[in-house]
Amino acid sequence: MRLTPGAAADVDFGRLDLFDLDLYTTGDPHSVWDVMRMKAPLHRQVLPDGRTFWSVTRYDDVCRVLGDHREFTSERGTVVTHLGVDDVAAGKLLTSTDPPRHTQVRRAIGAMLTARAVAAWEDPIRRAVVRFLEPALDGDVFDLAERALLLPAMVTGPLLGIPERDWAELVELTAMVTAPSDPHFQHGNQAATLAIAHHELLSYVTEWVKRRRSHGGDQESLLDHLMSVRAGGAPLTDEEIALDGYSILLGANVTTPHTVSGTVHALIERPEQFAKAQADPTLVPNLVEEGLRWTSAACNFMRYAVRDTHIAGGTIPAGGAAVAWIGSANRDESQFPDPHTFDVTRTAAKRQVAFGYGPHFCIGAPLARLTLRVFFSELLQRFASIGLAGEPQHLRSYFIAGMTHLPVVAQNRKTP
Ligand code: HEM
């Protein structure tokens, strides 16, 4: 998705199609959301097949939809690609469960993903990042977006307990789930792509658990942890383990790479910001927050209204699908003055909601933040400059904002 908007858009709300995939590949969604925040903060769209959804685009409304399960439930599904199809994993998969069950399971799983717990992984993460950047050191063209798809597997694979030989396949499957209409990942049509990937990923985790139960293992990985936790006094069922393992794989694989490529692209387009961050390494944590805000890789999440709910000057009827556009909230001028400026010193950047808001706030945020901080500190230490070596290509998805290609050439800092 284009992250720097062009000229102000002239939006015909009667014809606006937020599911038009061209909007995210060749169009300019930010200029559309700017107008929505101003003139239509609650927008209703009916798809040709009759499915209907309501969009909220302002920061406060996005936080309210994501943050209050008594008004907006997660139990019928939260991903827009499944709009109108009730989630069969409701109440079993962490993301599709409301409190109080959600709180019990989340507390148990989250113990291994706190900032304190993940700090112990900094050294292996740094080694993985250094290995990741090595091919760029020789000054050849390096497709950062393509290669970045492998980064979470290099970082999280060992933490999850997944052997290296399986990474490439899992990365492909998770990309199919999140961008089932992108020609890079599509098999047949969107529905078939989703069904194949969903089935394969769930089978992978189920088989992994079965093997571990019969052969044992080092018992220290995140998947082992899922097998041993107790939530509400009982262990997770095999189905819950498979579903939550699947969800962690997905969460880890699909978002961090696009945050990396979108932020690097922003720095390429603004060499003065690159220089500023390089001159002062203490800016790296803020650069990461600004990069998260800027890219908003998970562009939206969905809920369903529990009852008729008044919001943003209108009403979402009971059972209506509410899509919270995170990408728009992170450019809301009421929170982020001059929102379309990428500024590594922006102090408000930490208010970004790229990880969501409320009970479902990203459980992997400490790991993602650590990975991104290590990544950008290593990148800035190694390269004097980075330039574009071809046109970026945007991911064909209205759910994940990202790139499929970002050819770059980096100049080694030590080279005279
Ligand atoms: C830059 C990287 C990331 C971004 C932008 C991101 C974004 C998000 C967002 C917006 C949500 C909220 C979903 C909702 O409200 O329904 C979420 C939840 C979640 N994320 Fe992430 N995520 C990232 C990295 C990760 C990583 C590294 C992992 C795994 C280790 C992960 C696993 C999850 C899981 C399991 C949930 C569900 C939490 C719950 O329902 O309580 N994510 N993520």
PDB file of C-alpha atoms and ligand atoms in Angstrom, residues 65-67 74 78-79 93-97 102 106 109 113 121 152 156 160 222 244 246-260 292 295-303 326 352-369 371-372, ligand 1:
ATOM      1  CA  VAL A  65     -14.304  -0.892  18.566  1.00  0.00           C
ATOM      2  CA  LEU A  66     -11.132  -2.887  19.269  1.00  0.00           C
ATOM      3  CA  GLY A  67     -11.138  -2.274  23.005  1.00  0.00           C
ATOM      4  CA  SER A  74     -14.507 -10.943  18.668  1.00  0.00           C
ATOM      5  CA  THR A  78     -11.967 -10.581  13.487  1.00  0.00           C
ATOM      6  CA  VAL A  79     -10.395 -10.801  10.025  1.00  0.00           C
ATOM      7  CA  LEU A  93      -8.920 -19.497  19.284  1.00  0.00           C
ATOM      8  CA  LEU A  94      -7.454 -16.679  21.402  1.00  0.00           C
ATOM      9  CA  THR A  95      -8.189 -13.980  18.829  1.00  0.00           C
ATOM     10  CA  SER A  96     -11.818 -15.092  18.441  1.00  0.00           C
ATOM     11  CA  THR A  97     -12.607 -15.296  22.158  1.00  0.00           C
ATOM     12  CA  HIS A 102      -9.802 -14.845  26.689  1.00  0.00           C
ATOM     13  CA  ARG A 106      -3.996 -15.014  27.285  1.00  0.00           C
ATOM     14  CA  ILE A 109       0.269 -17.982  26.967  1.00  0.00           C
ATOM     15  CA  LEU A 113       6.103 -13.357  25.623  1.00  0.00           C
ATOM     16  CA  TRP A 121      16.327 -13.858  23.187  1.00  0.00           C
ATOM     17  CA  PRO A 152      10.338 -13.739  11.381  1.00  0.00           C
ATOM     18  CA  THR A 156      10.823 -16.757  15.738  1.00  0.00           C
ATOM     19  CA  LEU A 160       8.563 -21.492  18.410  1.00  0.00           C
ATOM     20  CA  LEU A 222       6.679 -21.522  22.702  1.00  0.00           C
ATOM     21  CA  ASP A 244      -3.320 -20.793  19.064  1.00  0.00           C
ATOM     22  CA  TYR A 246      -1.514 -21.331  14.162  1.00  0.00           C
ATOM     23  CA  SER A 247      -2.439 -17.844  15.302  1.00  0.00           C
ATOM     24  CA  ILE A 248       1.034 -17.173  16.760  1.00  0.00           C
ATOM     25  CA  LEU A 249       2.653 -18.391  13.528  1.00  0.00           C
ATOM     26  CA  LEU A 250       0.418 -16.118  11.537  1.00  0.00           C
ATOM     27  CA  GLY A 251       0.852 -13.111  13.818  1.00  0.00           C
ATOM     28  CA  ALA A 252       4.608 -13.477  13.759  1.00  0.00           C
ATOM     29  CA  ASN A 253       5.042 -14.127  10.049  1.00  0.00           C
ATOM     30  CA  VAL A 254       2.869 -11.607   8.322  1.00  0.00           C
ATOM     31  CA  THR A 255       3.324  -8.271  10.031  1.00  0.00           C
ATOM     32  CA  THR A 256       6.967  -7.753  11.032  1.00  0.00           C
ATOM     33  CA  PRO A 257       8.314  -8.105   7.435  1.00  0.00           C
ATOM     34  CA  HIS A 258       6.012  -5.386   6.121  1.00  0.00           C
ATOM     35  CA  THR A 259       6.927  -3.082   9.001  1.00  0.00           C
ATOM     36  CA  VAL A 260      10.582  -3.614   8.083  1.00  0.00           C
ATOM     37  CA  LEU A 292       4.971   0.964  13.248  1.00  0.00           C
ATOM     38  CA  THR A 295       3.318   1.240   8.063  1.00  0.00           C
ATOM     39  CA  SER A 296       0.381  -0.045  10.207  1.00  0.00           C
ATOM     40  CA  ALA A 297       0.982  -3.484   8.718  1.00  0.00           C
ATOM     41  CA  ALA A 298      -2.266  -4.908  10.129  1.00  0.00           C
ATOM     42  CA  CYS A 299      -4.362  -2.360   8.320  1.00  0.00           C
ATOM     43  CA  ASN A 300      -7.647  -3.244  10.065  1.00  0.00           C
ATOM     44  CA  PHE A 301      -9.364  -5.690  12.385  1.00  0.00           C
ATOM     45  CA  MET A 302     -13.049  -6.488  12.628  1.00  0.00           C
ATOM     46  CA  ARG A 303     -15.636  -6.966  15.380  1.00  0.00           C
ATOM     47  CA  ILE A 326      -5.901   0.969  12.169  1.00  0.00           C
ATOM     48  CA  GLN A 352       0.387   4.425  17.687  1.00  0.00           C
ATOM     49  CA  VAL A 353      -2.149   1.592  17.616  1.00  0.00           C
ATOM     50  CA  ALA A 354      -0.410  -0.680  15.085  1.00  0.00           C
ATOM     51  CA  PHE A 355      -0.540  -3.451  17.715  1.00  0.00           C
ATOM     52  CA  GLY A 356      -4.244  -2.836  18.329  1.00  0.00           C
ATOM     53  CA  TYR A 357      -5.867  -1.680  21.533  1.00  0.00           C
ATOM     54  CA  GLY A 358      -7.482  -3.270  24.604  1.00  0.00           C
ATOM     55  CA  PRO A 359      -7.729  -6.954  25.563  1.00  0.00           C
ATOM     56  CA  HIS A 360      -6.507  -8.280  22.203  1.00  0.00           C
ATOM     57  CA  PHE A 361      -3.506  -5.902  22.043  1.00  0.00           C
ATOM     58  CA  CYS A 362      -0.815  -7.855  20.173  1.00  0.00           C
ATOM     59  CA  ILE A 363       0.606 -10.524  22.448  1.00  0.00           C
ATOM     60  CA  GLY A 364       3.770 -10.571  20.294  1.00  0.00           C
ATOM     61  CA  ALA A 365       4.406  -6.808  20.599  1.00  0.00           C
ATOM     62  CA  PRO A 366       7.441  -7.142  22.929  1.00  0.00           C
ATOM     63  CA  LEU A 367       9.029  -9.659  20.548  1.00  0.00           C
ATOM     64  CA  ALA A 368       8.199  -7.559  17.476  1.00  0.00           C
ATOM     65  CA  ARG A 369       9.577  -4.398  19.118  1.00  0.00           C
ATOM     66  CA  THR A 371      13.246  -7.612  16.639  1.00  0.00           C
ATOM     67  CA  LEU A 372      12.649  -4.226  14.999  1.00  0.00           C
TER      68      LEU A 372
HETATM   69  C1  HEM B   1       5.034  -5.508  13.668  1.00  0.00           C
HETATM   70  C2  HEM B   1       4.559  -6.666  14.066  1.00  0.00           C
HETATM   71  C3  HEM B   1       3.132  -6.915  14.494  1.00  0.00           C
HETATM   72  C4  HEM B   1       1.980  -6.174  14.297  1.00  0.00           C
HETATM   73  C5  HEM B   1       1.832  -4.841  13.565  1.00  0.00           C
HETATM   74  C6  HEM B   1       0.884  -6.899  14.930  1.00  0.00           C
HETATM   75  C7  HEM B   1      -0.430  -6.464  14.990  1.00  0.00           C
HETATM   76  C8  HEM B   1      -1.419  -7.042  15.774  1.00  0.00           C
HETATM   77  C9  HEM B   1      -2.734  -6.465  16.028  1.00  0.00           C
HETATM   78  C10 HEM B   1      -3.253  -5.152  15.453  1.00  0.00           C
HETATM   79  C11 HEM B   1      -3.405  -7.310  16.863  1.00  0.00           C
HETATM   80  C12 HEM B   1      -4.800  -7.093  17.470  1.00  0.00           C
HETATM   81  C13 HEM B   1      -5.882  -7.972  16.834  1.00  0.00           C
HETATM   82  C14 HEM B   1      -7.283  -7.654  17.333  1.00  0.00           C
HETATM   83  O1  HEM B   1      -7.519  -6.625  17.953  1.00  0.00           O
HETATM   84  O2  HEM B   1      -8.183  -8.479  17.066  1.00  0.00           O
HETATM   85  C15 HEM B   1      -2.524  -8.442  17.118  1.00  0.00           C
HETATM   86  C16 HEM B   1      -2.842  -9.540  17.914  1.00  0.00           C
HETATM   87  C17 HEM B   1      -2.050 -10.679  17.988  1.00  0.00           C
HETATM   88  N1  HEM B   1      -0.741 -10.820  17.550  1.00  0.00           N
HETATM   89 FE1  HEM B   1       0.346  -9.418  16.598  1.00  0.00          FE
HETATM   90  N2  HEM B   1       1.395  -8.071  15.463  1.00  0.00           N
HETATM   91  C18 HEM B   1       2.759  -8.121  15.236  1.00  0.00           C
HETATM   92  C19 HEM B   1       3.643  -9.111  15.651  1.00  0.00           C
HETATM   93  C20 HEM B   1       3.275 -10.297  16.259  1.00  0.00           C
HETATM   94  C21 HEM B   1       4.183 -11.352  16.652  1.00  0.00           C
HETATM   95  C22 HEM B   1       5.715 -11.294  16.504  1.00  0.00           C
HETATM   96  C23 HEM B   1       3.419 -12.373  17.178  1.00  0.00           C
HETATM   97  C24 HEM B   1       3.819 -13.713  17.745  1.00  0.00           C
HETATM   98  C25 HEM B   1       4.861 -13.958  18.466  1.00  0.00           C
HETATM   99  C26 HEM B   1       2.026 -11.923  17.142  1.00  0.00           C
HETATM  100  C27 HEM B   1       0.932 -12.663  17.575  1.00  0.00           C
HETATM  101  C28 HEM B   1      -0.327 -12.115  17.808  1.00  0.00           C
HETATM  102  C29 HEM B   1      -1.415 -12.852  18.461  1.00  0.00           C
HETATM  103  C30 HEM B   1      -1.395 -14.315  18.907  1.00  0.00           C
HETATM  104  C31 HEM B   1      -2.494 -11.944  18.588  1.00  0.00           C
HETATM  105  C32 HEM B   1      -3.864 -12.199  19.227  1.00  0.00           C
HETATM  106  C33 HEM B   1      -3.857 -11.643  20.645  1.00  0.00           C
HETATM  107  C34 HEM B   1      -5.220 -11.753  21.329  1.00  0.00           C
HETATM  108  O3  HEM B   1      -6.235 -12.014  20.658  1.00  0.00           O
HETATM  109  O4  HEM B   1      -5.262 -11.580  22.561  1.00  0.00           O
HETATM  110  N3  HEM B   1       1.985 -10.666  16.576  1.00  0.00           N
HETATM  111  N4  HEM B   1      -1.321  -8.249  16.467  1.00  0.00           N
END
